[in-house]
XYZ file of C-alpha atoms in Angstrom:
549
model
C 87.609 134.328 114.588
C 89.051 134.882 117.788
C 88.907 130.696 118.652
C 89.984 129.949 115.945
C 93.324 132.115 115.830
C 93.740 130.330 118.948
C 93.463 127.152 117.482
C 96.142 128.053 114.694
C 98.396 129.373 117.436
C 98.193 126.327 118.941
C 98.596 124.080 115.915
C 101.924 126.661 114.716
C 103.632 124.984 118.305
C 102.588 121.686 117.530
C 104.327 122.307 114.183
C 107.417 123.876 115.625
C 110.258 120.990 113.794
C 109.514 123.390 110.675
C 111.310 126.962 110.644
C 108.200 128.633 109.729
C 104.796 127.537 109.664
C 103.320 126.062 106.686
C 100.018 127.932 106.022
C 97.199 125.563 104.075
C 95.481 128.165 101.697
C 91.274 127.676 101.689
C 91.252 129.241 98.708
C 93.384 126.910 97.090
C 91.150 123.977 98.512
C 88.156 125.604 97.309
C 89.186 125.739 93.865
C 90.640 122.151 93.599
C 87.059 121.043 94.503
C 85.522 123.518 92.611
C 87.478 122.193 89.347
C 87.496 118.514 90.305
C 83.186 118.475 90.872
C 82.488 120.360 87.856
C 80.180 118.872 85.485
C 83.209 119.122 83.058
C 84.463 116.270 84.878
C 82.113 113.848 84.575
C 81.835 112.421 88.193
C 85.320 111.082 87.826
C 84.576 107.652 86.807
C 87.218 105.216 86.254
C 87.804 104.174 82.772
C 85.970 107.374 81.320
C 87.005 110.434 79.852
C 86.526 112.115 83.284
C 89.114 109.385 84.426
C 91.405 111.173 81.992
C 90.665 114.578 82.646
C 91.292 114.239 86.545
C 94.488 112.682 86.148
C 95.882 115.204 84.015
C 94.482 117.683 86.027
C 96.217 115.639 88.893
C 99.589 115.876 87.593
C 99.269 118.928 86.443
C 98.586 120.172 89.786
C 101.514 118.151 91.097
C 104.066 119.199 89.080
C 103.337 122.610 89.942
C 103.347 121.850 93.414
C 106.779 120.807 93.073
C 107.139 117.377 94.008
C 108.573 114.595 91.688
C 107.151 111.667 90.345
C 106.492 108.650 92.283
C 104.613 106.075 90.508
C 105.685 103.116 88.135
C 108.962 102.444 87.443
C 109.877 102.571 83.666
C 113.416 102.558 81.944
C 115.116 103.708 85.210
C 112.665 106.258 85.592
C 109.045 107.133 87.875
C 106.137 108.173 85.992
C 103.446 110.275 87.783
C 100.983 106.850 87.750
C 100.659 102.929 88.621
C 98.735 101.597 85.863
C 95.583 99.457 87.392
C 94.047 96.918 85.682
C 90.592 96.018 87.038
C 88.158 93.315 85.799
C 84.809 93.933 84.851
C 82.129 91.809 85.948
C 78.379 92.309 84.822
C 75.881 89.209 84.875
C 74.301 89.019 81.586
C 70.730 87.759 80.751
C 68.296 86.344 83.756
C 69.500 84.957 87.224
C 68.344 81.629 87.641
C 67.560 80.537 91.349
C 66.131 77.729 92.574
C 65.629 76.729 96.442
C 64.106 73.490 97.138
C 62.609 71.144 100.324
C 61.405 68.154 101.169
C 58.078 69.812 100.301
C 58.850 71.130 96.877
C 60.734 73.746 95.273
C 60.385 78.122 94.394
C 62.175 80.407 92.290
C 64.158 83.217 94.029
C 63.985 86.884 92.437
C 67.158 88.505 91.666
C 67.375 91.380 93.733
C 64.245 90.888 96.239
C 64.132 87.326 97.424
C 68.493 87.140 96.843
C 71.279 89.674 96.094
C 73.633 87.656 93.737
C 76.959 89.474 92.467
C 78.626 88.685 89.202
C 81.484 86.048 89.881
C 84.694 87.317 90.125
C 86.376 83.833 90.530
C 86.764 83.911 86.671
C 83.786 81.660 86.177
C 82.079 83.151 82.977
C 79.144 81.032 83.431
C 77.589 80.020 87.031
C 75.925 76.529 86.823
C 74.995 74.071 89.446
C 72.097 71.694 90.639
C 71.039 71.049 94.336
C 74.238 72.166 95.900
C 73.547 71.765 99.764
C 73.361 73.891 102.714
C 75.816 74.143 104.790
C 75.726 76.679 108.253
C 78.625 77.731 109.668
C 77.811 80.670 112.065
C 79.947 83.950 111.433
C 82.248 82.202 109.544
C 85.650 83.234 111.653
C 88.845 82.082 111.959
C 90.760 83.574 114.275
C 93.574 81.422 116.025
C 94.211 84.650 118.384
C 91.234 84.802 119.809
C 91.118 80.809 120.113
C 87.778 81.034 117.350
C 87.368 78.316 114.663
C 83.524 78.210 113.411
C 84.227 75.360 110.534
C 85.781 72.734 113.183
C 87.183 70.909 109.578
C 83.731 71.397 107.578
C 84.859 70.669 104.495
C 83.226 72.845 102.425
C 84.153 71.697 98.811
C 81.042 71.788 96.728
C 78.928 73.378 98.795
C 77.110 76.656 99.821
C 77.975 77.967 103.475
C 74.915 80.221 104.617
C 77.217 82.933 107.450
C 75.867 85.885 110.049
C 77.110 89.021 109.124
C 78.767 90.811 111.723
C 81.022 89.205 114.801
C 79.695 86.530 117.841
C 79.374 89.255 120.431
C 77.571 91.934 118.380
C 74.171 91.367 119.414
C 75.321 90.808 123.685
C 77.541 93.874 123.180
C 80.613 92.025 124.823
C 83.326 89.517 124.192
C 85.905 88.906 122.228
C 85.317 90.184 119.008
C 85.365 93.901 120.556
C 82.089 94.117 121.563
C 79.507 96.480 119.433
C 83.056 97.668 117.917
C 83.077 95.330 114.575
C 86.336 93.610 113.712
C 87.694 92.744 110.094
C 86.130 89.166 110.889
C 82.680 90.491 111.383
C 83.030 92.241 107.335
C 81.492 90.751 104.447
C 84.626 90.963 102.269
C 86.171 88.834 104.946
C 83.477 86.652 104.547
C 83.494 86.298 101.127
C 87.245 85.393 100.944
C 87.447 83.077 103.720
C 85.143 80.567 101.906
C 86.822 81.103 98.689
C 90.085 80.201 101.161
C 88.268 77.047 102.134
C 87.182 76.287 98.807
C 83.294 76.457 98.612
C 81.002 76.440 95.808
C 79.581 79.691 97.044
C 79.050 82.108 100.305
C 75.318 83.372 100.998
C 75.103 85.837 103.792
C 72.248 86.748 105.809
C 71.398 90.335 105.640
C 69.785 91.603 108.718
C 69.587 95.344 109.269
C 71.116 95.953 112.686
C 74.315 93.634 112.741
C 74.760 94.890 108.726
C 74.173 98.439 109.212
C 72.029 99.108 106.091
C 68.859 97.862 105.128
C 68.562 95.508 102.110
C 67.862 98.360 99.408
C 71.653 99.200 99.685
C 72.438 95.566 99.567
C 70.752 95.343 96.312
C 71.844 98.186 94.582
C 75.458 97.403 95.966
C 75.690 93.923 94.779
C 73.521 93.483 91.901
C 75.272 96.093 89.623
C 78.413 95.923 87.699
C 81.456 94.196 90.034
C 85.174 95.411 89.681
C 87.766 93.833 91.217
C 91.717 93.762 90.837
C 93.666 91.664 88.041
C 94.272 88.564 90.452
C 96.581 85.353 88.883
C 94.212 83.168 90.425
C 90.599 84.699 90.960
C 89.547 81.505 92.266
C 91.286 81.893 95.650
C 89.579 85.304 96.539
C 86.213 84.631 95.103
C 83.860 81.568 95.479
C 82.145 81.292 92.218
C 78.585 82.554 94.031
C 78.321 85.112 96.350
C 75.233 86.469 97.481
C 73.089 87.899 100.033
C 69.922 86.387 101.130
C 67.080 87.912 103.022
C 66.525 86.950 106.988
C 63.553 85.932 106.631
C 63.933 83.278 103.739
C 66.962 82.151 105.560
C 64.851 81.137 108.524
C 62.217 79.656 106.306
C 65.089 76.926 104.958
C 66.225 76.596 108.703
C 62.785 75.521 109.397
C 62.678 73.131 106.698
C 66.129 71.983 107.920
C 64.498 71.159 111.151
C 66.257 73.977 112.837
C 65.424 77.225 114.090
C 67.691 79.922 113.227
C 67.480 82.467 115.906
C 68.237 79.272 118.411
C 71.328 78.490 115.788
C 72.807 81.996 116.119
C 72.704 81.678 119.097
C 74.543 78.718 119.152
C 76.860 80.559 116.899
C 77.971 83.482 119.421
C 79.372 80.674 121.441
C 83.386 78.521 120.721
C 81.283 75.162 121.036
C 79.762 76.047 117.951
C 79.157 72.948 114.865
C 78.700 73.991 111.650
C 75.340 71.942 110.613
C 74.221 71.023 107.351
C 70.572 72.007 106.531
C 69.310 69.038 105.684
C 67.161 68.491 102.767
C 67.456 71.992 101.423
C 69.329 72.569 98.633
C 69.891 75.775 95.612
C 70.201 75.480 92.116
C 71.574 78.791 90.174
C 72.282 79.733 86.985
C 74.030 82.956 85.291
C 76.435 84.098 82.878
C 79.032 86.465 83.550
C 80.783 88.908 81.132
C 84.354 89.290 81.846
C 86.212 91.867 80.564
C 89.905 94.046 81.880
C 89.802 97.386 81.911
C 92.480 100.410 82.737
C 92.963 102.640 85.471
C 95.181 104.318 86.878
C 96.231 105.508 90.190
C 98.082 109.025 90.443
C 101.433 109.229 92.857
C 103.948 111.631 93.898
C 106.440 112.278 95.756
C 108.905 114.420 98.195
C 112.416 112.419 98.514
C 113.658 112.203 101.835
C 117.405 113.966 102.247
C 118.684 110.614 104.602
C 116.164 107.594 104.531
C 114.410 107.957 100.906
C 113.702 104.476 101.104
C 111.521 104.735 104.306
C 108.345 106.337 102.984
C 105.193 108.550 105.013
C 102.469 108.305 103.013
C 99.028 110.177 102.440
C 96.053 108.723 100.226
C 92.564 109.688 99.207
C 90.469 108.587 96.238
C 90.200 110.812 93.293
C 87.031 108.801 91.873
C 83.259 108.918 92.526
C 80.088 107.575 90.889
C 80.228 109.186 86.970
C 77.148 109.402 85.150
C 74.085 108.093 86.106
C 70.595 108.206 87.199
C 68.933 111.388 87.225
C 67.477 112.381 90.504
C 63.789 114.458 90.643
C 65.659 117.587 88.635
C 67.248 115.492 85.703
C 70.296 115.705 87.216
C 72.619 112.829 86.402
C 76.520 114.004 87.020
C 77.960 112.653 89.977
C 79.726 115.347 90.975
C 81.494 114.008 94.199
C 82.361 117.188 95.086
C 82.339 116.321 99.406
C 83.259 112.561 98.228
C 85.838 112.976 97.941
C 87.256 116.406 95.858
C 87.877 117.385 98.908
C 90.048 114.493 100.058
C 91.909 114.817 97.099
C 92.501 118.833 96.846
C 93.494 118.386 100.680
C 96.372 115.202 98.704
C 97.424 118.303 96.698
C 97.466 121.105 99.208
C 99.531 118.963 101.326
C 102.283 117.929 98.518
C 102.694 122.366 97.982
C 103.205 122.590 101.685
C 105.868 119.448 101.925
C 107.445 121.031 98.635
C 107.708 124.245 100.216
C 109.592 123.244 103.206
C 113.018 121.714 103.837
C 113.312 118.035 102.636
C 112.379 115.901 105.067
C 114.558 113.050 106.259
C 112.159 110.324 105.257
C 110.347 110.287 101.970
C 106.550 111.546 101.579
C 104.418 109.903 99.362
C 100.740 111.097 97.904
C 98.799 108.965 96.523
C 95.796 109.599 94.688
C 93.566 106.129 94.763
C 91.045 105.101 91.756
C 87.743 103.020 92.224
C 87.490 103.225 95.565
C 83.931 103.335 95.046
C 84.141 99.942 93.258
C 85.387 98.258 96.792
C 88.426 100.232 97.843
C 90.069 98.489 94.344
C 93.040 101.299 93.862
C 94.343 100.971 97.364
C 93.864 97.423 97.378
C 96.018 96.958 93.916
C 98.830 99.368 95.537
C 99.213 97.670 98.577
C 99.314 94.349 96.685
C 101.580 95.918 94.030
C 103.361 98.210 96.273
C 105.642 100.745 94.294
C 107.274 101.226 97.680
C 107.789 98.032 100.492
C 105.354 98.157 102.843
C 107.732 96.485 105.618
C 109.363 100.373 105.147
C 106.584 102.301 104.562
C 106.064 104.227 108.256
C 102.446 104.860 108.420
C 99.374 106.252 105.963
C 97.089 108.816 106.948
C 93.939 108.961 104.576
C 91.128 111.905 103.742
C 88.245 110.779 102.742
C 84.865 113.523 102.263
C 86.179 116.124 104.736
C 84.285 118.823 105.558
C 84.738 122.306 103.595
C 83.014 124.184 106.193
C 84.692 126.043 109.397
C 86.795 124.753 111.612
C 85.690 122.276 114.428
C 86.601 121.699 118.151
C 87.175 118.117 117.348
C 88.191 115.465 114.661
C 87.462 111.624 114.703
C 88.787 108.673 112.525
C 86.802 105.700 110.731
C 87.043 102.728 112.886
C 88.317 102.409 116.833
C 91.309 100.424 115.915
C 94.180 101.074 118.782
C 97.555 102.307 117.412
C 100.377 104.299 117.986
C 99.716 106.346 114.734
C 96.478 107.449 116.551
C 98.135 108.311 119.849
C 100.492 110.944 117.801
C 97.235 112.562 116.220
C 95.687 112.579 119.339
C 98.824 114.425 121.127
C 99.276 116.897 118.355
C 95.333 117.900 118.643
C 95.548 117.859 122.295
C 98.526 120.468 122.273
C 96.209 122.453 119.566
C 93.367 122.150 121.868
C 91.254 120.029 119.501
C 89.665 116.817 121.059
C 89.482 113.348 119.796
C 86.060 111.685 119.141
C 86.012 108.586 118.884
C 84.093 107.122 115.782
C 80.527 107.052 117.483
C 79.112 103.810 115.463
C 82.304 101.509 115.348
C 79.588 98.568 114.695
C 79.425 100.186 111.084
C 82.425 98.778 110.058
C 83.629 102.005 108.563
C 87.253 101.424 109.271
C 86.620 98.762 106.653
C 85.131 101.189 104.326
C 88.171 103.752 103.811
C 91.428 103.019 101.379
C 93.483 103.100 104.543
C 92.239 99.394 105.360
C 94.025 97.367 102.388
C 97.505 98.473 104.027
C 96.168 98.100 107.736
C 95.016 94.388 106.885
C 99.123 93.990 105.458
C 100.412 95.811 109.066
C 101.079 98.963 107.675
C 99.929 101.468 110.780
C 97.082 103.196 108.521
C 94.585 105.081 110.172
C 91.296 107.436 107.897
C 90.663 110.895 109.511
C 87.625 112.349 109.541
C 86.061 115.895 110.366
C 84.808 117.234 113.503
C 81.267 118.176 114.655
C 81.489 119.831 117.380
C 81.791 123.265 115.288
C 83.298 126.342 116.716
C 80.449 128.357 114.915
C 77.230 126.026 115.883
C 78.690 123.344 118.236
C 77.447 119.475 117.970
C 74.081 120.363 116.905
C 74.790 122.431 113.932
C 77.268 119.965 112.908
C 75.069 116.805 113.489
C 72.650 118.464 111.337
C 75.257 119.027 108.599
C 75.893 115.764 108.493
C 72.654 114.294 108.287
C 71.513 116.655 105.437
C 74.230 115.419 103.818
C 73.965 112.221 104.379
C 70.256 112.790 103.132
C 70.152 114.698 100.584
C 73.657 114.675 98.576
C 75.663 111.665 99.642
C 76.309 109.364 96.337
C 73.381 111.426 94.595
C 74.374 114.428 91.873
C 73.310 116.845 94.458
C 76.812 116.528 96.012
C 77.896 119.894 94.461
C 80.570 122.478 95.097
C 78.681 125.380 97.115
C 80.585 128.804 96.837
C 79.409 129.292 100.732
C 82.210 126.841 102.026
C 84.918 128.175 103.601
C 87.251 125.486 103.680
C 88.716 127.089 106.903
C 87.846 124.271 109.278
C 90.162 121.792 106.069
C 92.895 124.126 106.414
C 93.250 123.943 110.095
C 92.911 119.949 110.622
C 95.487 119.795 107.315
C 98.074 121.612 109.709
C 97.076 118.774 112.198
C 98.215 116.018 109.607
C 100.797 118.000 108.720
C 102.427 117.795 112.096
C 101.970 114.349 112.527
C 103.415 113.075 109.309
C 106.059 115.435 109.191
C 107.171 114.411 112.606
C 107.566 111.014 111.323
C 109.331 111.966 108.263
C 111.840 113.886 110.425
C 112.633 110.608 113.239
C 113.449 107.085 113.218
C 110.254 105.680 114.661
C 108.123 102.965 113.475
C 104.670 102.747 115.052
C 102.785 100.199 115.615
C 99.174 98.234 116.105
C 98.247 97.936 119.821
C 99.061 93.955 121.423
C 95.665 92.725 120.569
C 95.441 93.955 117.216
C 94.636 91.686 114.694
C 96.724 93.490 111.992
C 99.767 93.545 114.572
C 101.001 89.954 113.321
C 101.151 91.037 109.820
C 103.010 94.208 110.936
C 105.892 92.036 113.446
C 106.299 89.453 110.726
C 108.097 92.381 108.424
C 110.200 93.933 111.410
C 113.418 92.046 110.347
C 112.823 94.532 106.957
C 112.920 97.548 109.404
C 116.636 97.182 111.388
């Protein structure tokens, strides 16, 4: 106990703007995730009657709280949502595949041989005949970096076979970051760019290290039911196929190219890099698509500012998990989500109480509570495309996504090892409450990708995803390295991720002063971070700074 009064001592100077304290209640936390992961609940699936349950509970909560409502606009007035349409992809009936050679032809397996995910370009039925090959490395453009792998391949009717990851993550250095993966080196940046250049269809090759996950998550992730946002035209973020295809097939239709893949990825990790056809190897598909639109919603709130309203702070998490599904060995099959992320979301509400219970900042505070994140990040992606408040004035986003309920650790990390001023501030506020940053020890993950702060970062919005410590104060690294595996084990995205009365929710309560600081500090000045120089979300973030004067 005695560290950690010193670590609350040192937070209460950090937070020293506010006349007194604000004191984050664990008890409070544990009963918001208590409540939110009960079986009552239903795993919080979008579109369900646990959907409906955790947004009343949501508002409920919020109006309590204090704060006003912040979401759509209707007759003059906010209502405490933003109303998210979704579509609903699902292939129906058998996937037809069909990869053939100068020396014949073989059907492909759905699921072992490919991973094929419904169409989202709006295509209800995928049909084509021998559409050719076409390689064209990683797949990056990136005129900052002086990188263009399609050197004017048109790709119009054709399939473009792309690396996962960036150029330099197998040498470890370069200019894509090194190890660190950048948004180029993520499949959903994959995806869209060939939709952008207009191809009949991506196909990625999966390989374990550059993807970080073996191809049983690839499977399951891709050859399920697809969500994506309402788009007016589909077309121009999806290619009608997109898939995954196993390494070694792909270097089986390199060889009967004529080529030898690991020699063309090489190739690829270089500028002087030609897309190349593979010659005489073509793919046939076929598979029908149901398309249907469905309803969520997204839950929002907020604290007016007293002298720039219109310049907004804003804090996220995601509200939704996995539902109902399998049953694991016990029979189990509520997705409880009660780590991922209940406790993201009771941290959304603790904060709004605290921000209520203080003086009115100058700048307004926003909360918003994301849905389907677990569908691809869809709620945050719909808001920052359908912001309810301009992102050119929105100041910064910090999210909270699965923190941990235990006791308080001696450090904190965030997903990702983006470089911005945002990040500097958290950093100096920890510092001064003697908490270290760790930096996010497998940046080649891609998790920075992975976390609803990323559809506003990829728009210039200074967004960064905070994450728990494990270092613990009780235990140190190893007790919290083990913590994490088990987790990761034994509960993450199964039904065993269940409320467990032992949590103390102490070590939540002390990093939520820590966000506190930080955003509150920004809500109380005129500052405007930024992206570091060699960002690649800077650009997006300078083009609005006309909006910010």
């Amino acid at each position: 106990m005695k560290n950690l009064t010193l670590v609350l001592l040192g937070l209460a100077g950090a937070c020293a703007h506010a006349a007194d304290t604000p004191v984050f209640d664990p008890q409070r936390l544990a009963r918001d995730v208590k409540v939110l992961s009960s079986d009552a609940f239903e795993g919080r699936a979008p579109n369900s009657a646990g959907e409906t349950r955790t947004v009343d509970y949501l508002v409920e909560q919020f109006k309590a709280a204090g704060v006003q409502p912040g979401g759509d606009l209707v007759d003059g007035k906010r209502r405490w949502t933003q109303d998210v349409p979704l579509g609903r992809f699902e292939i129906k009936g058998p996937v037809k595949l069909t990869l053939s050679d100068g020396k014949g032809s073989r059907q492909l397996v759905q699921g072992e041989d490919m991973a094929v995910r419904a169409s989202m370009s709006g295509a209800k039925q995928v049909d084509f005949k021998n559409a050719p090959l076409v390689f064209v490395g990683y797949g990056v453009t990136a005129p900052e970096r002086k990188w263009d792998d399609f050197k004017q391949m048109d790709l119009k009717g054709k399939l473009a076979v792309v690396l996962i990851n960036d150029p330099d993550f197998e040498s470890g250095a370069g200019d894509f970051g090194g190890k660190a993966m950048t948004f180029y080196g993520r499949w959903t940046y994959k995806f869209e760019e060939m939709a952008r250049r207009g191809a009949l269809g991506t196909i990625i090759v999966h390989e374990t290290a550059p993807a970080s996950y073996g191809w049983p998550t690839v499977k399951n992730s891709n050859t399920n039911v697809m969500y994506d946002i309402v788009r007016q035209e589909p077309g121009k973020a999806h290619a009608p196929m997109e898939a995954w295809i196993q390494r070694d097939l792909a270097a089986g239709m390199f060889k009967a190219a004529g080529l030898d893949f690991e020699a063309a990825k090489k190739q690829a990790q270089t500028r002087a890099f030609q897309p190349v056809e593979l010659k005489g190897v073509t793919l046939s598909a076929s598979y029908a698509v149901d398309v249907q639109v469905i309803k969520s919603q997204n839950v929002v709130a907020i604290r007016e500012g007293s002298k720039y309203p219109k310049q907004v702070v804003m804090y996220s998490g995601h509200w939704d998990h996995l539902g109902v599904g399998q049953p694991d060995a016990s029979g189990d099959k509520i997705y409880n989500g009660a780590v991922d992320n209940a406790t993201g979301i009771a941290a959304l509400l603790e904060m709004a109480r605290v921000y209520a219970s203080q003086p009115a900042p100058q700048r307004s505070v926003v909360f918003l509570a994301v849905t389907a994140e677990e569908k691809g990040l869809l709620g945050s992606e719909y808001y920052a495309a359908n912001p309810l408040y301009p992102l050119a004035s929105t100041v910064g986003l910090i999210n909270m996504d699965a923190l941990s309920p235990r006791g308080p650790a001696r450090n904190f990390t965030i997903s990702g090892s983006a470089r911005l001023d945002l990040l500097d501030r958290l950093v100096a506020k920890a510092k001064a409450a003697n908490i270290a940053y760790s930096p996010d020890p497998k940046p080649e993950a891609g998790y920075f990708f992975r976390s609803d702060h990323f559809p506003f970062a990829k728009r210039g919005v200074p967004a960064i995803s905070f994450g728990s410590g494990n270092d613990w104060i009780d235990g140190g690294i190893k007790a919290g390295k083990a913590s994490e595996a088990a987790y990761t084990d034994k509960a993450y995205h199964q039904p065993a991720d269940e409320f467990d009365p032992a949590w103390t929710f102490t070590g939540m309560a002390r990093d939520l002063g820590l966000l506190y600081a930080v955003g509150a500090e920004l809500a109380n000045s005129t500052a405007w971070p930024n992206w570091s120089r060699d960002s690649e979300f800077r650009a997006a973030r300078d083009k609005s700074a006309a909006e910010r004067k």
